[in-house]
Amino acid sequence: MPTVVSLFSGCGGSDAGLIDAGFEVLMANDILSYARDVYLANHPETDFQLKSVVDIRTFPKADLLVGCYPCQGFSQAGARDPGRSINFLYREFDRALRQMKPKAFIVENVAGMRRADSLHLFENQLRRFRLAGYKVTAKILDATEYGVCQERARLFFVGIRSDINLTYEFPAPTHDPHGVSPTLPATPLLRDVIGHLPEWPDGEFDQQPFHWYYLSRNRRRGWHEVSKTIVAHSRHVPLHPISPELTRLGTDEWVFSSDAPARRLSFREGACIQGFPRDMKFPDTYGLSLKYRVVGNAVPPPLFRAVASALPDMW
């Protein structure tokens, strides 16, 4: 079984995908205590290092290194400031890569890193990884094309060590988000993914009022659609399909079409939409907002599984 070291692991979205793909995760890492709690509740066999990656001086030897370093400076939903210091944590990943010299690596980040104002950082990462001795390719993938019931585009870097005579090709889509392909299964819809869950799960969804910013856009999708992006802030997560439709009044102004009850998606529904198992454990060591946070910050496991499964056999 090929081995993995995982950095910036969060609650384990990337690692759940790796385990499904047949990898053994030796070590995981994050700075958020609740991310560790969720991770170990679901993957207790992994050595989880709760600390900044800056403070990890040595890394275990492994076949594969993966990392999903923070992306707030590039995200549509974040600060969108490419100058923030958090955007340079890729240097720590590069340090681990040079120390470990694994056969391959995978990096995941938001698609916004390819914007014009961030392109220099994207190119610097490519340059660093290639100078570290890897053949690197990068591509933006649409999660709906890999069985994830959610509008979520993500950028991946994949590298194979230069002395290995193999190349990487990104996986072809495994699902059809439009449901018209004669060969591919249709992407699951909200009715398929969360239709089995309680309509009003007590204590599992944010009940704060729908403020003006929330209603500045259409945040609802119906049962026969895929979800909008699951975000990390509980007040901003999409509406549940039982909510009334939203009607546009004008620029950045939407209202509910009726006064029927409305609610946001629960954190558990968000986890199912991300592609986590239905029985995923969420310890009650912290409150509701952190449950939303770790779910929204996670990588959809089916998407990471597809990327990892496309690595050529070099183990």
Short mmCIF file of N, CA and C in Angstrom, two decimals, residues 68-189:
data_model
loop_
_atom_site.label_atom_id
_atom_site.label_comp_id
_atom_site.label_asym_id
_atom_site.label_seq_id
_atom_site.Cartn_x
_atom_site.Cartn_y
_atom_site.Cartn_z
N CYS A 68 -3.05 20.97 0.96
CA CYS A 68 -4.13 21.88 0.58
C CYS A 68 -3.94 23.16 1.38
N TYR A 69 -2.87 23.89 1.09
CA TYR A 69 -2.56 25.05 1.92
C TYR A 69 -3.61 26.14 1.78
N PRO A 70 -3.73 26.99 2.81
CA PRO A 70 -4.83 27.97 2.86
C PRO A 70 -4.87 28.85 1.63
N CYS A 71 -6.11 29.29 1.31
CA CYS A 71 -6.34 29.96 0.03
C CYS A 71 -7.15 31.25 0.16
N GLN A 72 -7.23 31.81 1.37
CA GLN A 72 -8.12 32.95 1.54
C GLN A 72 -7.80 34.13 0.62
N GLY A 73 -6.54 34.29 0.27
CA GLY A 73 -6.18 35.40 -0.59
C GLY A 73 -6.55 35.24 -2.04
N PHE A 74 -6.96 34.03 -2.44
CA PHE A 74 -7.32 33.78 -3.83
C PHE A 74 -8.80 33.47 -4.00
N SER A 75 -9.50 33.21 -2.90
CA SER A 75 -10.85 32.68 -2.97
C SER A 75 -11.88 33.74 -3.33
N GLN A 76 -12.89 33.33 -4.12
CA GLN A 76 -14.01 34.20 -4.41
C GLN A 76 -14.72 34.62 -3.12
N ALA A 77 -14.76 33.70 -2.15
CA ALA A 77 -15.46 33.97 -0.90
C ALA A 77 -14.56 34.56 0.16
N GLY A 78 -13.27 34.71 -0.12
CA GLY A 78 -12.33 35.20 0.87
C GLY A 78 -11.93 36.63 0.64
N ALA A 79 -10.74 36.97 1.17
CA ALA A 79 -10.29 38.36 1.13
C ALA A 79 -9.87 38.80 -0.27
N ARG A 80 -9.50 37.87 -1.12
CA ARG A 80 -9.04 38.14 -2.49
C ARG A 80 -7.90 39.15 -2.48
N ASP A 81 -6.93 38.91 -1.61
CA ASP A 81 -5.75 39.77 -1.50
C ASP A 81 -4.52 38.90 -1.71
N PRO A 82 -3.93 38.92 -2.91
CA PRO A 82 -2.80 38.04 -3.19
C PRO A 82 -1.54 38.39 -2.41
N GLY A 83 -1.54 39.53 -1.70
CA GLY A 83 -0.37 39.91 -0.93
C GLY A 83 -0.36 39.40 0.49
N ARG A 84 -1.42 38.75 0.95
CA ARG A 84 -1.49 38.27 2.33
C ARG A 84 -0.42 37.20 2.58
N SER A 85 0.17 37.24 3.78
CA SER A 85 1.26 36.31 4.09
C SER A 85 0.81 34.86 4.06
N ILE A 86 -0.48 34.61 4.35
CA ILE A 86 -0.99 33.23 4.34
C ILE A 86 -0.88 32.60 2.96
N ASN A 87 -0.80 33.43 1.92
CA ASN A 87 -0.73 32.91 0.56
C ASN A 87 0.64 32.32 0.22
N PHE A 88 1.61 32.48 1.12
CA PHE A 88 2.96 32.01 0.81
C PHE A 88 3.32 30.73 1.57
N LEU A 89 2.32 30.07 2.12
CA LEU A 89 2.59 28.81 2.82
C LEU A 89 3.02 27.70 1.86
N TYR A 90 2.87 27.93 0.55
CA TYR A 90 3.37 26.94 -0.39
C TYR A 90 4.87 26.75 -0.24
N ARG A 91 5.55 27.76 0.33
CA ARG A 91 6.99 27.62 0.54
C ARG A 91 7.30 26.53 1.56
N GLU A 92 6.40 26.37 2.55
CA GLU A 92 6.58 25.30 3.53
C GLU A 92 6.32 23.93 2.89
N PHE A 93 5.36 23.88 2.00
CA PHE A 93 5.13 22.63 1.27
C PHE A 93 6.37 22.30 0.43
N ASP A 94 6.94 23.30 -0.20
CA ASP A 94 8.14 23.11 -1.01
C ASP A 94 9.30 22.61 -0.13
N ARG A 95 9.40 23.13 1.09
CA ARG A 95 10.43 22.68 2.02
C ARG A 95 10.26 21.19 2.34
N ALA A 96 9.02 20.79 2.62
CA ALA A 96 8.76 19.38 2.90
C ALA A 96 9.07 18.52 1.68
N LEU A 97 8.72 19.01 0.51
CA LEU A 97 8.94 18.27 -0.73
C LEU A 97 10.44 18.01 -0.94
N ARG A 98 11.24 19.02 -0.73
CA ARG A 98 12.69 18.88 -0.93
C ARG A 98 13.32 17.98 0.13
N GLN A 99 12.77 18.01 1.33
CA GLN A 99 13.31 17.16 2.38
C GLN A 99 12.93 15.69 2.17
N MET A 100 11.66 15.44 1.83
CA MET A 100 11.15 14.07 1.71
C MET A 100 11.53 13.39 0.39
N LYS A 101 11.51 14.17 -0.68
CA LYS A 101 11.73 13.65 -2.03
C LYS A 101 10.81 12.46 -2.35
N PRO A 102 9.50 12.61 -2.17
CA PRO A 102 8.57 11.52 -2.48
C PRO A 102 8.53 11.27 -3.99
N LYS A 103 7.95 10.16 -4.37
CA LYS A 103 7.84 9.85 -5.80
C LYS A 103 6.90 10.82 -6.51
N ALA A 104 5.90 11.34 -5.79
CA ALA A 104 4.92 12.23 -6.42
C ALA A 104 4.33 13.15 -5.35
N PHE A 105 3.68 14.19 -5.81
CA PHE A 105 2.95 15.07 -4.89
C PHE A 105 1.67 15.55 -5.56
N ILE A 106 0.72 15.97 -4.72
CA ILE A 106 -0.53 16.58 -5.18
C ILE A 106 -0.81 17.79 -4.31
N VAL A 107 -1.11 18.90 -4.95
CA VAL A 107 -1.54 20.13 -4.26
C VAL A 107 -2.91 20.51 -4.77
N GLU A 108 -3.80 20.92 -3.86
CA GLU A 108 -5.13 21.41 -4.24
C GLU A 108 -5.28 22.84 -3.74
N ASN A 109 -5.91 23.69 -4.57
CA ASN A 109 -6.20 25.05 -4.15
C ASN A 109 -7.37 25.58 -4.96
N VAL A 110 -7.77 26.81 -4.67
CA VAL A 110 -8.93 27.38 -5.35
C VAL A 110 -8.57 27.81 -6.77
N ALA A 111 -9.55 27.82 -7.63
CA ALA A 111 -9.33 28.19 -9.03
C ALA A 111 -8.92 29.64 -9.18
N GLY A 112 -9.25 30.49 -8.18
CA GLY A 112 -8.91 31.90 -8.24
C GLY A 112 -7.43 32.18 -8.30
N MET A 113 -6.61 31.19 -8.01
CA MET A 113 -5.17 31.39 -8.10
C MET A 113 -4.72 31.65 -9.53
N ARG A 114 -5.58 31.33 -10.51
CA ARG A 114 -5.23 31.58 -11.90
C ARG A 114 -5.66 32.95 -12.38
N ARG A 115 -6.25 33.78 -11.48
CA ARG A 115 -6.60 35.15 -11.88
C ARG A 115 -5.35 35.94 -12.21
N ALA A 116 -5.52 36.99 -12.98
CA ALA A 116 -4.38 37.79 -13.43
C ALA A 116 -3.57 38.34 -12.27
N ASP A 117 -4.26 38.80 -11.19
CA ASP A 117 -3.53 39.41 -10.09
C ASP A 117 -2.82 38.40 -9.20
N SER A 118 -3.07 37.11 -9.41
CA SER A 118 -2.42 36.07 -8.63
C SER A 118 -1.51 35.19 -9.49
N LEU A 119 -1.44 35.47 -10.76
CA LEU A 119 -0.75 34.57 -11.68
C LEU A 119 0.73 34.44 -11.34
N HIS A 120 1.33 35.48 -10.80
CA HIS A 120 2.75 35.41 -10.45
C HIS A 120 2.99 34.38 -9.34
N LEU A 121 2.03 34.25 -8.42
CA LEU A 121 2.16 33.25 -7.36
C LEU A 121 1.96 31.84 -7.91
N PHE A 122 1.00 31.70 -8.82
CA PHE A 122 0.80 30.41 -9.48
C PHE A 122 2.08 29.99 -10.21
N GLU A 123 2.66 30.89 -10.96
CA GLU A 123 3.85 30.56 -11.74
C GLU A 123 5.06 30.30 -10.84
N ASN A 124 5.13 31.01 -9.71
CA ASN A 124 6.23 30.79 -8.78
C ASN A 124 6.17 29.39 -8.17
N GLN A 125 4.96 28.91 -7.90
CA GLN A 125 4.82 27.55 -7.38
C GLN A 125 5.27 26.53 -8.41
N LEU A 126 4.83 26.70 -9.65
CA LEU A 126 5.28 25.80 -10.71
C LEU A 126 6.80 25.77 -10.79
N ARG A 127 7.40 26.95 -10.75
CA ARG A 127 8.86 27.05 -10.87
C ARG A 127 9.54 26.36 -9.69
N ARG A 128 9.06 26.61 -8.47
CA ARG A 128 9.67 26.01 -7.29
C ARG A 128 9.59 24.48 -7.35
N PHE A 129 8.42 23.97 -7.69
CA PHE A 129 8.24 22.52 -7.70
C PHE A 129 9.09 21.87 -8.78
N ARG A 130 9.24 22.54 -9.90
CA ARG A 130 10.09 21.99 -10.96
C ARG A 130 11.56 22.03 -10.57
N LEU A 131 11.99 23.11 -9.90
CA LEU A 131 13.36 23.20 -9.43
C LEU A 131 13.65 22.19 -8.33
N ALA A 132 12.61 21.75 -7.63
CA ALA A 132 12.77 20.72 -6.60
C ALA A 132 12.98 19.34 -7.21
N GLY A 133 12.80 19.24 -8.54
CA GLY A 133 13.08 17.98 -9.22
C GLY A 133 11.84 17.20 -9.64
N TYR A 134 10.78 17.92 -10.03
CA TYR A 134 9.53 17.26 -10.38
C TYR A 134 9.00 17.74 -11.73
N LYS A 135 8.42 16.79 -12.47
CA LYS A 135 7.66 17.13 -13.67
C LYS A 135 6.25 17.49 -13.21
N VAL A 136 5.84 18.73 -13.44
CA VAL A 136 4.62 19.25 -12.83
C VAL A 136 3.61 19.63 -13.90
N THR A 137 2.37 19.29 -13.65
CA THR A 137 1.26 19.74 -14.49
C THR A 137 0.18 20.30 -13.59
N ALA A 138 -0.60 21.23 -14.12
CA ALA A 138 -1.65 21.89 -13.34
C ALA A 138 -2.92 22.00 -14.16
N LYS A 139 -4.06 21.89 -13.47
CA LYS A 139 -5.33 21.97 -14.18
C LYS A 139 -6.45 22.31 -13.19
N ILE A 140 -7.44 23.06 -13.67
CA ILE A 140 -8.64 23.32 -12.89
C ILE A 140 -9.67 22.24 -13.22
N LEU A 141 -10.18 21.59 -12.19
CA LEU A 141 -11.17 20.53 -12.36
C LEU A 141 -12.51 20.97 -11.78
N ASP A 142 -13.58 20.53 -12.42
CA ASP A 142 -14.94 20.81 -11.98
C ASP A 142 -15.43 19.62 -11.18
N ALA A 143 -15.73 19.84 -9.90
CA ALA A 143 -16.11 18.73 -9.02
C ALA A 143 -17.34 17.98 -9.51
N THR A 144 -18.26 18.68 -10.19
CA THR A 144 -19.47 18.00 -10.65
C THR A 144 -19.15 16.90 -11.67
N GLU A 145 -18.01 17.00 -12.33
CA GLU A 145 -17.62 16.00 -13.32
C GLU A 145 -17.00 14.76 -12.68
N TYR A 146 -16.89 14.77 -11.35
CA TYR A 146 -16.31 13.63 -10.64
C TYR A 146 -17.24 13.15 -9.53
N GLY A 147 -18.54 13.34 -9.74
CA GLY A 147 -19.53 12.77 -8.84
C GLY A 147 -19.87 13.59 -7.61
N VAL A 148 -19.45 14.87 -7.58
CA VAL A 148 -19.72 15.72 -6.43
C VAL A 148 -20.92 16.61 -6.74
N CYS A 149 -21.91 16.61 -5.87
CA CYS A 149 -23.17 17.34 -6.09
C CYS A 149 -23.01 18.81 -5.69
N GLN A 150 -22.12 19.50 -6.40
CA GLN A 150 -21.79 20.85 -5.96
C GLN A 150 -21.01 21.61 -7.03
N GLU A 151 -21.36 22.89 -7.20
CA GLU A 151 -20.59 23.76 -8.07
C GLU A 151 -19.29 24.12 -7.35
N ARG A 152 -18.20 23.48 -7.74
CA ARG A 152 -16.93 23.71 -7.03
C ARG A 152 -15.78 23.44 -8.00
N ALA A 153 -15.10 24.49 -8.42
CA ALA A 153 -13.93 24.35 -9.29
C ALA A 153 -12.67 24.44 -8.44
N ARG A 154 -11.73 23.54 -8.65
CA ARG A 154 -10.50 23.53 -7.87
C ARG A 154 -9.29 23.33 -8.77
N LEU A 155 -8.20 24.00 -8.37
CA LEU A 155 -6.93 23.90 -9.09
C LEU A 155 -6.06 22.83 -8.46
N PHE A 156 -5.48 21.98 -9.29
CA PHE A 156 -4.56 20.94 -8.81
C PHE A 156 -3.21 21.08 -9.48
N PHE A 157 -2.15 20.94 -8.67
CA PHE A 157 -0.80 20.70 -9.16
C PHE A 157 -0.49 19.23 -8.88
N VAL A 158 0.02 18.53 -9.86
CA VAL A 158 0.48 17.16 -9.64
C VAL A 158 1.89 17.05 -10.20
N GLY A 159 2.80 16.50 -9.40
CA GLY A 159 4.18 16.34 -9.84
C GLY A 159 4.67 14.91 -9.66
N ILE A 160 5.49 14.46 -10.58
CA ILE A 160 6.16 13.17 -10.49
C ILE A 160 7.66 13.44 -10.54
N ARG A 161 8.39 12.78 -9.66
CA ARG A 161 9.83 13.03 -9.56
C ARG A 161 10.52 12.80 -10.92
N SER A 162 11.42 13.68 -11.25
CA SER A 162 11.98 13.71 -12.61
C SER A 162 12.76 12.46 -12.97
N ASP A 163 13.30 11.75 -11.97
CA ASP A 163 14.07 10.55 -12.30
C ASP A 163 13.19 9.33 -12.56
N ILE A 164 11.87 9.49 -12.40
CA ILE A 164 10.93 8.42 -12.69
C ILE A 164 10.38 8.62 -14.09
N ASN A 165 10.53 7.65 -14.93
CA ASN A 165 10.18 7.79 -16.35
C ASN A 165 8.68 7.59 -16.57
N LEU A 166 7.90 8.43 -15.92
CA LEU A 166 6.45 8.37 -16.05
C LEU A 166 5.89 9.79 -16.09
N THR A 167 4.72 9.95 -16.67
CA THR A 167 4.08 11.26 -16.73
C THR A 167 2.66 11.13 -16.15
N TYR A 168 2.13 12.26 -15.74
CA TYR A 168 0.79 12.27 -15.15
C TYR A 168 -0.20 12.88 -16.13
N GLU A 169 -1.36 12.25 -16.23
CA GLU A 169 -2.47 12.80 -16.99
C GLU A 169 -3.68 12.90 -16.08
N PHE A 170 -4.31 14.07 -16.06
CA PHE A 170 -5.48 14.25 -15.21
C PHE A 170 -6.60 13.31 -15.65
N PRO A 171 -7.40 12.88 -14.68
CA PRO A 171 -8.45 11.90 -15.01
C PRO A 171 -9.54 12.51 -15.88
N ALA A 172 -10.06 11.70 -16.79
CA ALA A 172 -11.23 12.11 -17.56
C ALA A 172 -12.43 12.17 -16.63
N PRO A 173 -13.43 12.98 -16.94
CA PRO A 173 -14.63 13.03 -16.10
C PRO A 173 -15.24 11.65 -15.90
N THR A 174 -15.73 11.43 -14.70
CA THR A 174 -16.38 10.16 -14.37
C THR A 174 -17.91 10.30 -14.34
N HIS A 175 -18.41 11.55 -14.33
CA HIS A 175 -19.84 11.80 -14.25
C HIS A 175 -20.22 12.93 -15.21
N ASP A 176 -21.48 12.93 -15.58
CA ASP A 176 -22.01 13.96 -16.49
C ASP A 176 -22.94 14.88 -15.70
N PRO A 177 -22.53 16.15 -15.47
CA PRO A 177 -23.39 17.06 -14.70
C PRO A 177 -24.67 17.45 -15.42
N HIS A 178 -24.74 17.18 -16.73
CA HIS A 178 -25.93 17.54 -17.50
C HIS A 178 -26.89 16.35 -17.69
N GLY A 179 -26.43 15.16 -17.34
CA GLY A 179 -27.29 13.99 -17.41
C GLY A 179 -27.68 13.55 -18.80
N VAL A 180 -26.81 13.83 -19.80
CA VAL A 180 -27.16 13.47 -21.18
C VAL A 180 -26.18 12.46 -21.79
N SER A 181 -25.10 12.14 -21.09
CA SER A 181 -24.10 11.25 -21.66
C SER A 181 -24.63 9.82 -21.76
N PRO A 182 -24.37 9.16 -22.91
CA PRO A 182 -24.79 7.75 -23.04
C PRO A 182 -23.87 6.79 -22.31
N THR A 183 -22.70 7.27 -21.86
CA THR A 183 -21.72 6.37 -21.24
C THR A 183 -21.42 6.69 -19.78
N LEU A 184 -21.59 7.95 -19.37
CA LEU A 184 -21.26 8.33 -18.00
C LEU A 184 -22.52 8.43 -17.15
N PRO A 185 -22.43 8.04 -15.88
CA PRO A 185 -23.57 8.27 -14.99
C PRO A 185 -23.77 9.76 -14.74
N ALA A 186 -24.99 10.14 -14.46
CA ALA A 186 -25.28 11.54 -14.16
C ALA A 186 -24.73 11.90 -12.78
N THR A 187 -24.29 13.14 -12.64
CA THR A 187 -23.87 13.63 -11.34
C THR A 187 -25.04 13.57 -10.36
N PRO A 188 -24.82 13.09 -9.15
CA PRO A 188 -25.91 13.06 -8.17
C PRO A 188 -26.50 14.45 -7.94
N LEU A 189 -27.81 14.50 -7.72
CA LEU A 189 -28.51 15.75 -7.45
C LEU A 189 -28.83 15.84 -5.95
#
